Tab-separated table of C-alpha atoms in Angstrom:
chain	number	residue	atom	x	y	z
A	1	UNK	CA	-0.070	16.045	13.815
A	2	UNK	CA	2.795	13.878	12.607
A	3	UNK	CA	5.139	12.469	15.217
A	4	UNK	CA	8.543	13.534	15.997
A	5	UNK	CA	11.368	11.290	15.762
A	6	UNK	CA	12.007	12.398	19.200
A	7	UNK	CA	8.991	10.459	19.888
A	8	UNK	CA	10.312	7.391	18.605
A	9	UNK	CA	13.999	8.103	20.587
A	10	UNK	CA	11.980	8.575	23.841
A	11	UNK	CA	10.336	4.761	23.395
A	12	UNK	CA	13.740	3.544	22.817
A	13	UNK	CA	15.163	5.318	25.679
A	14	UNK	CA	12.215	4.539	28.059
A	15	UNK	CA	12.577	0.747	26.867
A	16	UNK	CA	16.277	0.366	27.932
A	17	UNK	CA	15.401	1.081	31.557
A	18	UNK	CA	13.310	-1.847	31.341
A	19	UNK	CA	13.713	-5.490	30.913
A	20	UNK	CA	10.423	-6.188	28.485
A	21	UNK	CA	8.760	-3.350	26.197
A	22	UNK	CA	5.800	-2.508	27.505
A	23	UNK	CA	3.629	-5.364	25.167
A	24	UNK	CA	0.688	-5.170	28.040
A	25	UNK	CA	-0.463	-1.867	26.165
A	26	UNK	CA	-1.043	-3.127	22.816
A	27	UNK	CA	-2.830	-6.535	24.591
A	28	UNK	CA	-5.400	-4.403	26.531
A	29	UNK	CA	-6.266	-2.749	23.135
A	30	UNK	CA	-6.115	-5.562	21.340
A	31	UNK	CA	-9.035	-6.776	24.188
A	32	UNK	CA	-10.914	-3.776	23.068
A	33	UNK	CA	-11.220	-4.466	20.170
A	34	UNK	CA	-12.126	-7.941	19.977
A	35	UNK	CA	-14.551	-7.140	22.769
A	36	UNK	CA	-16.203	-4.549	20.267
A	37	UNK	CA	-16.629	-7.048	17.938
A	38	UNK	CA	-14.308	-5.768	15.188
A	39	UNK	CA	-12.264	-8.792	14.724
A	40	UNK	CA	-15.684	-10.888	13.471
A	41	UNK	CA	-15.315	-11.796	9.713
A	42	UNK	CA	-17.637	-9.918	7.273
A	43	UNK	CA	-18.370	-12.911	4.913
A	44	UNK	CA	-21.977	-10.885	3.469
A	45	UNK	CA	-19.665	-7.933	2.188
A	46	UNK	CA	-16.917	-9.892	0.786
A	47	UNK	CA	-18.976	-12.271	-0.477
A	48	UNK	CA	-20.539	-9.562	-2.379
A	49	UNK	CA	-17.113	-8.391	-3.743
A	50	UNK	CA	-15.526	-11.852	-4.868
A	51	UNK	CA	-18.786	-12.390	-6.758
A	52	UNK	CA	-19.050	-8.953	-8.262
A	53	UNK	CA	-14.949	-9.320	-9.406
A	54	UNK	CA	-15.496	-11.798	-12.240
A	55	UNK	CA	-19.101	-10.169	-13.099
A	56	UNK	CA	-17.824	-6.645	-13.568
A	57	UNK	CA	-14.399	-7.831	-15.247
A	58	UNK	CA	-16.442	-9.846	-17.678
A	59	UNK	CA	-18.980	-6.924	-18.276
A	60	UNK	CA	-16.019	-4.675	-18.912
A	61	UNK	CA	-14.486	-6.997	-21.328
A	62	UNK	CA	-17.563	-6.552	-22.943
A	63	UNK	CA	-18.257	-3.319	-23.477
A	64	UNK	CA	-14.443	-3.501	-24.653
A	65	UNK	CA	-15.232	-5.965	-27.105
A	66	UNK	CA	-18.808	-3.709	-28.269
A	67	UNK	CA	-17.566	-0.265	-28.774
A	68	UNK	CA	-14.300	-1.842	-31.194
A	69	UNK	CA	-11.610	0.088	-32.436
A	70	UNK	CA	-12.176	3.605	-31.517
A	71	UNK	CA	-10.016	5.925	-29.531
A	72	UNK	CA	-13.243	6.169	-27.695
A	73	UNK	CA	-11.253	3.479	-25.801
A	74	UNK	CA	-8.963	5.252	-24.289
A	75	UNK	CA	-11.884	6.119	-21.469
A	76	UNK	CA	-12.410	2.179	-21.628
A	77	UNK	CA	-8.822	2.288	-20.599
A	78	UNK	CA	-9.007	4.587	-17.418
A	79	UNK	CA	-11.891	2.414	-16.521
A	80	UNK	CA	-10.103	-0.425	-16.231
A	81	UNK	CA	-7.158	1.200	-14.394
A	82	UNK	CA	-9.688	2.154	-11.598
A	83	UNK	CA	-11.579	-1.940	-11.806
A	84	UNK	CA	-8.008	-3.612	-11.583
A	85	UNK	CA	-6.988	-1.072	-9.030
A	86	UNK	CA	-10.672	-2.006	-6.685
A	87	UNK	CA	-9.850	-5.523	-7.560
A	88	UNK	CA	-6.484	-5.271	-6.020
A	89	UNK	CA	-7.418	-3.669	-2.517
A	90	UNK	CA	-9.794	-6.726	-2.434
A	91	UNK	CA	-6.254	-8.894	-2.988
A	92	UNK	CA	-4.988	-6.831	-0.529
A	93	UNK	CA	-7.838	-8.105	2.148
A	94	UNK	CA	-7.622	-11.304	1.339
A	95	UNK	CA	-3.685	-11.678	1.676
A	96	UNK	CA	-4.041	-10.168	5.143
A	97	UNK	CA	-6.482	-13.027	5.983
A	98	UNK	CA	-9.346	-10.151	6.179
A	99	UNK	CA	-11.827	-12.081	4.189
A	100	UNK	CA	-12.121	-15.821	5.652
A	101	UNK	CA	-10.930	-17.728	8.831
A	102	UNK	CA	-9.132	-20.364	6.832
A	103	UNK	CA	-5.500	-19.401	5.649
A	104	UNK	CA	-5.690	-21.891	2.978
A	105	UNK	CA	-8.934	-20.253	1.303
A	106	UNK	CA	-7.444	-16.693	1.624
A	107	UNK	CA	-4.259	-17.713	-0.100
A	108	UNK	CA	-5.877	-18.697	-2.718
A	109	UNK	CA	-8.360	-16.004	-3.028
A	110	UNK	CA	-5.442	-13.678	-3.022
A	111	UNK	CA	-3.164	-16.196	-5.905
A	112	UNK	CA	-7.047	-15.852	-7.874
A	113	UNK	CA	-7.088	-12.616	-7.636
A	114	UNK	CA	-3.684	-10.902	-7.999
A	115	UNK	CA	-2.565	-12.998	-10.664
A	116	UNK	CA	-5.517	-14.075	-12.670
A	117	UNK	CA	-7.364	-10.571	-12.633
A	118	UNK	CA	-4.728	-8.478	-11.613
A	119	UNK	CA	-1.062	-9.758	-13.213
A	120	UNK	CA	0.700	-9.562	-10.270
A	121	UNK	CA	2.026	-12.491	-8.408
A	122	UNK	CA	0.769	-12.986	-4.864
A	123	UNK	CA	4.297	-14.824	-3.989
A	124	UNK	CA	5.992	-11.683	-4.775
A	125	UNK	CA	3.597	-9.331	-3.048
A	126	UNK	CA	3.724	-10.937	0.023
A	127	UNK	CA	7.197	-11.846	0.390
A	128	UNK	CA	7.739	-7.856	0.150
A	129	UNK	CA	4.983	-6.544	1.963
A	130	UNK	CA	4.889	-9.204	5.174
A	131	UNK	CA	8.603	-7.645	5.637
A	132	UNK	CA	6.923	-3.869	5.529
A	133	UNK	CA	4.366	-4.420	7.627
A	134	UNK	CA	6.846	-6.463	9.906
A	135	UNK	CA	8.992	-3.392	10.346
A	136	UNK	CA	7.718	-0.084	8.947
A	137	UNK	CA	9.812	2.741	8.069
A	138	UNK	CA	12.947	0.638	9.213
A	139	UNK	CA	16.023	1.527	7.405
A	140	UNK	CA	17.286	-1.341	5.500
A	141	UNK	CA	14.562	-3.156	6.551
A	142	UNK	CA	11.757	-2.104	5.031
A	143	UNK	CA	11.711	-2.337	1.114
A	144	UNK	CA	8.992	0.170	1.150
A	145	UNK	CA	11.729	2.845	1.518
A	146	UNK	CA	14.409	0.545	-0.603
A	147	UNK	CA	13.677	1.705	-4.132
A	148	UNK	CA	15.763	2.250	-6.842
A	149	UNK	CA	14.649	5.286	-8.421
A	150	UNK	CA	13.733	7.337	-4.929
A	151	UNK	CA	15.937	7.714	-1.762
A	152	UNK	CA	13.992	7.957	1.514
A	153	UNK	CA	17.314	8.495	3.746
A	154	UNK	CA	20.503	10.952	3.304
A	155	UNK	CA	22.737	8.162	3.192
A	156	UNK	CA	20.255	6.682	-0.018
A	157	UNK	CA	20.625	10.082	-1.386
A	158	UNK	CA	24.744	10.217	-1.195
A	159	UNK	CA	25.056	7.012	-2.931
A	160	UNK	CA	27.323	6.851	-6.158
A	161	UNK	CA	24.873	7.249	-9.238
A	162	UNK	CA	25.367	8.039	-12.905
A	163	UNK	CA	25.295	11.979	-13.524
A	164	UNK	CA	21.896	11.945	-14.922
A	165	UNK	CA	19.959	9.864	-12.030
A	166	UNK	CA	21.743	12.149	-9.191
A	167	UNK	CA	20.012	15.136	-11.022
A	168	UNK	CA	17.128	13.245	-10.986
A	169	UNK	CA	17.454	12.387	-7.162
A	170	UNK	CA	18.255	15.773	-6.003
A	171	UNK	CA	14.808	16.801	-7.618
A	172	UNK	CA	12.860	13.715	-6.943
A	173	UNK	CA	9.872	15.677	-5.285
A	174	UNK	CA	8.645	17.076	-8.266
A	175	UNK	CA	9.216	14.203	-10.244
A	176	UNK	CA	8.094	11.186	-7.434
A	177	UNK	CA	4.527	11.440	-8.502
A	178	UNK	CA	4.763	11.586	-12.148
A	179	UNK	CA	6.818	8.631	-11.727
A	180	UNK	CA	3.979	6.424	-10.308
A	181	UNK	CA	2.861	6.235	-13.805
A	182	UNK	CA	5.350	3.679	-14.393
A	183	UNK	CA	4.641	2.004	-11.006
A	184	UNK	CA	1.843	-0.388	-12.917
A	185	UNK	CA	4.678	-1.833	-15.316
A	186	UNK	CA	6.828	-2.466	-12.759
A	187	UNK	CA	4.294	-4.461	-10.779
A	188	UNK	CA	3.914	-6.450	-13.713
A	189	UNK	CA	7.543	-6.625	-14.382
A	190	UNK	CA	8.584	-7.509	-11.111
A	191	UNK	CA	5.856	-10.017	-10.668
A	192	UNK	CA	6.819	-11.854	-13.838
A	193	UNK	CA	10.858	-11.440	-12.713
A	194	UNK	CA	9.875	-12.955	-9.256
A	195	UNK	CA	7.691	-16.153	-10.511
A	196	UNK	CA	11.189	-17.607	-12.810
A	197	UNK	CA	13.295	-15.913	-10.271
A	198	UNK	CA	15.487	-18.930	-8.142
A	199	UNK	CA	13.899	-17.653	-5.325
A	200	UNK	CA	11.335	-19.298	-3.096
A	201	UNK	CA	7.085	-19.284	-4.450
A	202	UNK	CA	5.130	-21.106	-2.991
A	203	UNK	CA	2.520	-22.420	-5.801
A	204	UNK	CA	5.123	-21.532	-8.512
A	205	UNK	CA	3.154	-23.656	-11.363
A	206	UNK	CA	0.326	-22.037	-10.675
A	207	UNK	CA	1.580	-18.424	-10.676
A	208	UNK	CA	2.987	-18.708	-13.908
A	209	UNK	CA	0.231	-20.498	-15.393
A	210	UNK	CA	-2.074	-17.608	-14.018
A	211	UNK	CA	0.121	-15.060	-14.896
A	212	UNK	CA	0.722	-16.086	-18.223
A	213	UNK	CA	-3.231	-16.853	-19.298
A	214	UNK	CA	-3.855	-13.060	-17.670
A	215	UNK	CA	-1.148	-11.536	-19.041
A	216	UNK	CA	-1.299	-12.799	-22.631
A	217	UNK	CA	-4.830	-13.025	-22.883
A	218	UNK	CA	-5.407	-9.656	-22.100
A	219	UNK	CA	-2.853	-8.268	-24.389
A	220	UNK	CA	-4.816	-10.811	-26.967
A	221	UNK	CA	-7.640	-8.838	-26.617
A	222	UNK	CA	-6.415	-5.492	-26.891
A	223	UNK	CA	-4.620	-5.984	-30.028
A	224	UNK	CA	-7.449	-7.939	-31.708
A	225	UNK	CA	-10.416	-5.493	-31.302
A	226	UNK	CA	-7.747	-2.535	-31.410
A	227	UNK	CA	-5.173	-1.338	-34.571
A	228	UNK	CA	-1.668	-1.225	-33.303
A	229	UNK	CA	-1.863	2.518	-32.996
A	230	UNK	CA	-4.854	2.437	-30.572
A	231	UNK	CA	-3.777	-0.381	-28.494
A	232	UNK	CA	-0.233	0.932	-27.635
A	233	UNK	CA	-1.791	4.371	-26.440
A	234	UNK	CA	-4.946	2.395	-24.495
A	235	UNK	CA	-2.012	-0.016	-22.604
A	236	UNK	CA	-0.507	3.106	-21.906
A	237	UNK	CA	-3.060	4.914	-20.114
A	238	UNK	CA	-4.544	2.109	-18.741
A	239	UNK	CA	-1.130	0.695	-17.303
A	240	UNK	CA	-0.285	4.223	-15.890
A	241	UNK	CA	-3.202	5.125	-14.269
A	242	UNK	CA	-3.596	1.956	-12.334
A	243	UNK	CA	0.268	2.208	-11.476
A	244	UNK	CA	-0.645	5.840	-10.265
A	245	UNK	CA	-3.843	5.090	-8.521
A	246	UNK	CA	-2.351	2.100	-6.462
A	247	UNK	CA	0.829	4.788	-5.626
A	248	UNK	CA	-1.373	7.783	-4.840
A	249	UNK	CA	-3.261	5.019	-2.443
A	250	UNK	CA	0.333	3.667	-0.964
A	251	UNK	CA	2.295	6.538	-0.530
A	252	UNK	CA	0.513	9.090	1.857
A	253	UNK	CA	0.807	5.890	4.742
A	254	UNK	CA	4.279	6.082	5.817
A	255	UNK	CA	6.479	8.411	3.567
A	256	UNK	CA	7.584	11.351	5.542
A	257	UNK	CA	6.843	9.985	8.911
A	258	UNK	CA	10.044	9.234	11.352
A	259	UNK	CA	12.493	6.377	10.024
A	260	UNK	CA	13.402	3.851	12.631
A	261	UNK	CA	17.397	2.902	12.971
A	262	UNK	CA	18.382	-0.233	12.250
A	263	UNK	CA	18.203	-2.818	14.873
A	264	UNK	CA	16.260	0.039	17.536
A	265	UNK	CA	13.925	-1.883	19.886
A	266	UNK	CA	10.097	-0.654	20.155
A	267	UNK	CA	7.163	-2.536	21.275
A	268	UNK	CA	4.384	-3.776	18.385
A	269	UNK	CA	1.893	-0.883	19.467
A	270	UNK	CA	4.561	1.968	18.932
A	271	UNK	CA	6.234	0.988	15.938
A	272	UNK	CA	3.095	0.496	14.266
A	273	UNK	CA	1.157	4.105	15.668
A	274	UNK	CA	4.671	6.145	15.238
A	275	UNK	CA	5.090	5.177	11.851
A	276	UNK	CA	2.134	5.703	10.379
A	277	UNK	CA	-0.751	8.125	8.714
A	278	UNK	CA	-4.020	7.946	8.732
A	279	UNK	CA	-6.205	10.070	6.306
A	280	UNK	CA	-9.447	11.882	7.340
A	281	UNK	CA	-12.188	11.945	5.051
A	282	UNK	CA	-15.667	10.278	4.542
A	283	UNK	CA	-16.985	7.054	3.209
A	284	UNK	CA	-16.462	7.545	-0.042
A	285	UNK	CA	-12.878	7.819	0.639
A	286	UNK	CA	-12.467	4.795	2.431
A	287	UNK	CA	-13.932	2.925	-0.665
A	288	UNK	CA	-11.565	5.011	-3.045
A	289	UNK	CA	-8.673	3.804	-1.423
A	290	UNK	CA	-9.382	0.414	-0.371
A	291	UNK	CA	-9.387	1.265	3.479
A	292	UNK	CA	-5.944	2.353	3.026
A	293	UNK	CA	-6.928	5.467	4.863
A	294	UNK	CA	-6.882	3.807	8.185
A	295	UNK	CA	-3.495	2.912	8.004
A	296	UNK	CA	-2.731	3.081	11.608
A	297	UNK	CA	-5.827	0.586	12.337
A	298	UNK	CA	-4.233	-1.903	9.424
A	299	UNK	CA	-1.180	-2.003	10.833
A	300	UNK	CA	-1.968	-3.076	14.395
A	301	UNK	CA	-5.296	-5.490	13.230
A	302	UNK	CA	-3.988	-6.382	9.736
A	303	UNK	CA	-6.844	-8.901	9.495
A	304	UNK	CA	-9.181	-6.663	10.541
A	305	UNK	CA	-12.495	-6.564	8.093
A	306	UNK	CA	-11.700	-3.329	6.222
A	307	UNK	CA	-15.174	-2.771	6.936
A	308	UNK	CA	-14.467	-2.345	10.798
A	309	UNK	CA	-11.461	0.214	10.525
A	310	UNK	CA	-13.900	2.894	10.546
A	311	UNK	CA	-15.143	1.907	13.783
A	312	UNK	CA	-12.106	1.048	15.021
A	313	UNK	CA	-10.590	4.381	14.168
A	314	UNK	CA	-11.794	6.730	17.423
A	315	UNK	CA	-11.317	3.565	19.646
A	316	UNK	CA	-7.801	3.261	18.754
A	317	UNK	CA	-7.182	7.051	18.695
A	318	UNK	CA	-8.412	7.494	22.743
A	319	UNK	CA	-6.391	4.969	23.441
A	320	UNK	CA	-3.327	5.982	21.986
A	321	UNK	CA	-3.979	9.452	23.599
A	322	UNK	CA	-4.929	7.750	26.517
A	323	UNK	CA	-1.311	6.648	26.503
A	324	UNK	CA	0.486	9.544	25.349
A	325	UNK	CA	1.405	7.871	21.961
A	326	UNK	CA	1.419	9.828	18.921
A	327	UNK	CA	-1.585	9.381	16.824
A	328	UNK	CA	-1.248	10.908	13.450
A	329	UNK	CA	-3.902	11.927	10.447
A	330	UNK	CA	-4.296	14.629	8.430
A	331	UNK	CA	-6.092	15.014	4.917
A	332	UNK	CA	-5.230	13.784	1.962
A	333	UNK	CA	-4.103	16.972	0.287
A	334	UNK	CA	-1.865	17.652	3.354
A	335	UNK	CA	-0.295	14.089	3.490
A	336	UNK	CA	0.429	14.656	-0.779
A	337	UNK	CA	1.712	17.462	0.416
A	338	UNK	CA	4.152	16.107	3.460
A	339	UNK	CA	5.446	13.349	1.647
A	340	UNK	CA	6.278	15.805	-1.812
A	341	UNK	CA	8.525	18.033	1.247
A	342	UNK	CA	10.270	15.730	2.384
A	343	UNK	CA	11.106	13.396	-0.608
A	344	UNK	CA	11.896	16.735	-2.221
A	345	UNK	CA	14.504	17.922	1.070
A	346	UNK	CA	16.159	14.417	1.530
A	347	UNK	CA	17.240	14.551	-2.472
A	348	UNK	CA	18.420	17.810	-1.693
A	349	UNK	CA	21.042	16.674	0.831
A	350	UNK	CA	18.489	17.280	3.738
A	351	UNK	CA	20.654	16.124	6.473
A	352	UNK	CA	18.015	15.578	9.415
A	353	UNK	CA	15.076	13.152	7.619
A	354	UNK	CA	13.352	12.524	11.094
A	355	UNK	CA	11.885	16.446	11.408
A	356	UNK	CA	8.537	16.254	11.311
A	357	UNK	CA	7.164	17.806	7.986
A	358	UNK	CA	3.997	19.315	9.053
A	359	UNK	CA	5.545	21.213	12.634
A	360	UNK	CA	8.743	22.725	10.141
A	361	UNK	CA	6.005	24.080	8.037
A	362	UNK	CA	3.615	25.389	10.629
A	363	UNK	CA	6.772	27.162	12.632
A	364	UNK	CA	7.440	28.472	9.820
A	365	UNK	CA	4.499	30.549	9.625
């Protein structure tokens, strides 16, 4: 069951009567957990990943190079979409300090990684996700729900827009998943934009020099073993598929769960629980979507061993019922099918974001 905003209005409430949130709950979890072990690092597994990254890339590269120019290639094309994709949840782990104990080794896994076999600078990612994961669902605070083409809030929705993109708003449900096609681009784009940008990188030599050898020598390749023609339509499938793989991964974690007002006060374990989704399914899930799936887990261990989160999944769940906070997963159709309602109602003019998705439909019935 999704949590009520109410939910989140009764922590805030319950906090102002007091003159510290109540931070003893999340350390006698966080005990819990590290007594279960869950917190030890899984070097055998990742290990087996980093080493299988370059072997499969190079493999695939390959069998590119092998079959030539054929519009056989365009199934080359969504193969690659799901690699890069794998490749990036591993970049994911490693920028959340998941992989090793030294930060030094994982920030450079992670610049390796995103940027040489990915195309997406690890500056840029982290700058934008440390502030999501840092405040979740917090309005104009979160750039998660900050995006130009999609408004998460009725106040997003009411801003002035040309004619044609306020048509597009007010139907942005049907057209929010179609639109993750472009998402890979933009990764690309904005990574690019973010590396000459006059904002802080750390490493900014090295980004660009990654980025560039990746990004050019990949294009290289395409257009070499494939006719103009062939090579357009491959970059086009492959580029929108992994943009739409890494969104349909992303989106069912927070989008349609309560938004938090600016500046409201909540302890680490509630803002973390209230505001997001967890997905039920079975192991081959978890690898499809990087671990993503145990998005409440992530969000209070974030360098957690993905390969724990499954373990530490019923753990955290008695506890948080333990303690009367929300605890919130539902499958993966349903979440699709949350976040398409309410993205749909709050371009509408929806003036009440924070109703919980799933209860509106079920009293409904």
């Amino acid at each position: 069951m999704t949590p009520d905003i109410a939910d989140v209005r009764h922590t805030r409430t319950a906090a102002a009567g007091s003159s510290a949130p109540p931070a003893g709950d999340f350390t006698e979890l966080a005990r819990r957990i590290r007594d279960a072990g869950l917190m030890r690092r899984r070097y055998g597994y990742y290990w087996t990943k980093l080493i299988g990254v370059p072997l499969a890339v190079t493999g695939a590269l390959a069998l590119f190079v092998w079959i030539g120019d054929s519009w056989w290639q365009m199934l080359t094309a969504v193969g690659f979409a799901v690699l890069f994709t794998q490749i990036a949840f591993l970049g994911h782990d490693a920028a959340h300090r998941q992989i090793f104990r030294s930060g030094r080794w994982n920030d450079w896994t992670s610049l390796i990684i995103g940027d040489l076999f990915i195309g997406m600078s690890y500056g840029w990612w982290q700058n934008k996700h440390t502030r999501h994961h840092a405040n979740p669902n917090e309005i104009d605070t979160d750039p998660d729900i900050d995006l130009p083409v999609v408004a998460f809030t009725p106040d997003q929705a009411a801003r002035p827009r040309p004619a044609l993109l306020r048509w597009l708003i007010a139907h942005q449900g049907a057209f929010f998943f179609p639109i993750l096609l472009l998402e890979g681009l933009s990764l690309h784009a904005s990574s690019v934009h973010r590396v000459f940008a006059r904002e802080r990188v750390d490493r900014r030599p090295v980004e660009i020099a990654l980025l560039a050898f990746r990004i050019v020598g990949y294009l290289t390749i395409v257009f070499l073993v494939l006719s103009p023609d062939k090579a357009s339509v491959f970059l086009a499938i492959q580029l929108g598929l992994f943009g739409f793989y890494m969104g349909m991964s992303f989106a069912p974690n927070h989008k349609g769960m309560p938004l938090v007002p600016k500046g409201m006060k909540l302890d680490f374990l509630r803002r973390q629980v209230l505001m997001s989704r967890n997905i039920r399914g079975n192991r081959v899930l978890d690898v499809a979507m990087g671990g993503l799936n145990y998005q409440v887990e992530h969000h209070l261990f974030p360098s957690m061993p993905r390969p724990h989160l499954r373990r530490a999944a019923p753990i955290i769940q008695e506890y948080c019922r333990d303690h009367d906070v929300p605890y919130t997963q539902t499958t993966l159709v349903e979440s699709y099918a949350i976040v398409f309602r309410y993205i749909n109602r709050v371009g509408l003019g929806e003036r009440d974001p924070f109703e919980c998705p799933l209860l509106a439909q079920r009293s409904s019935i």
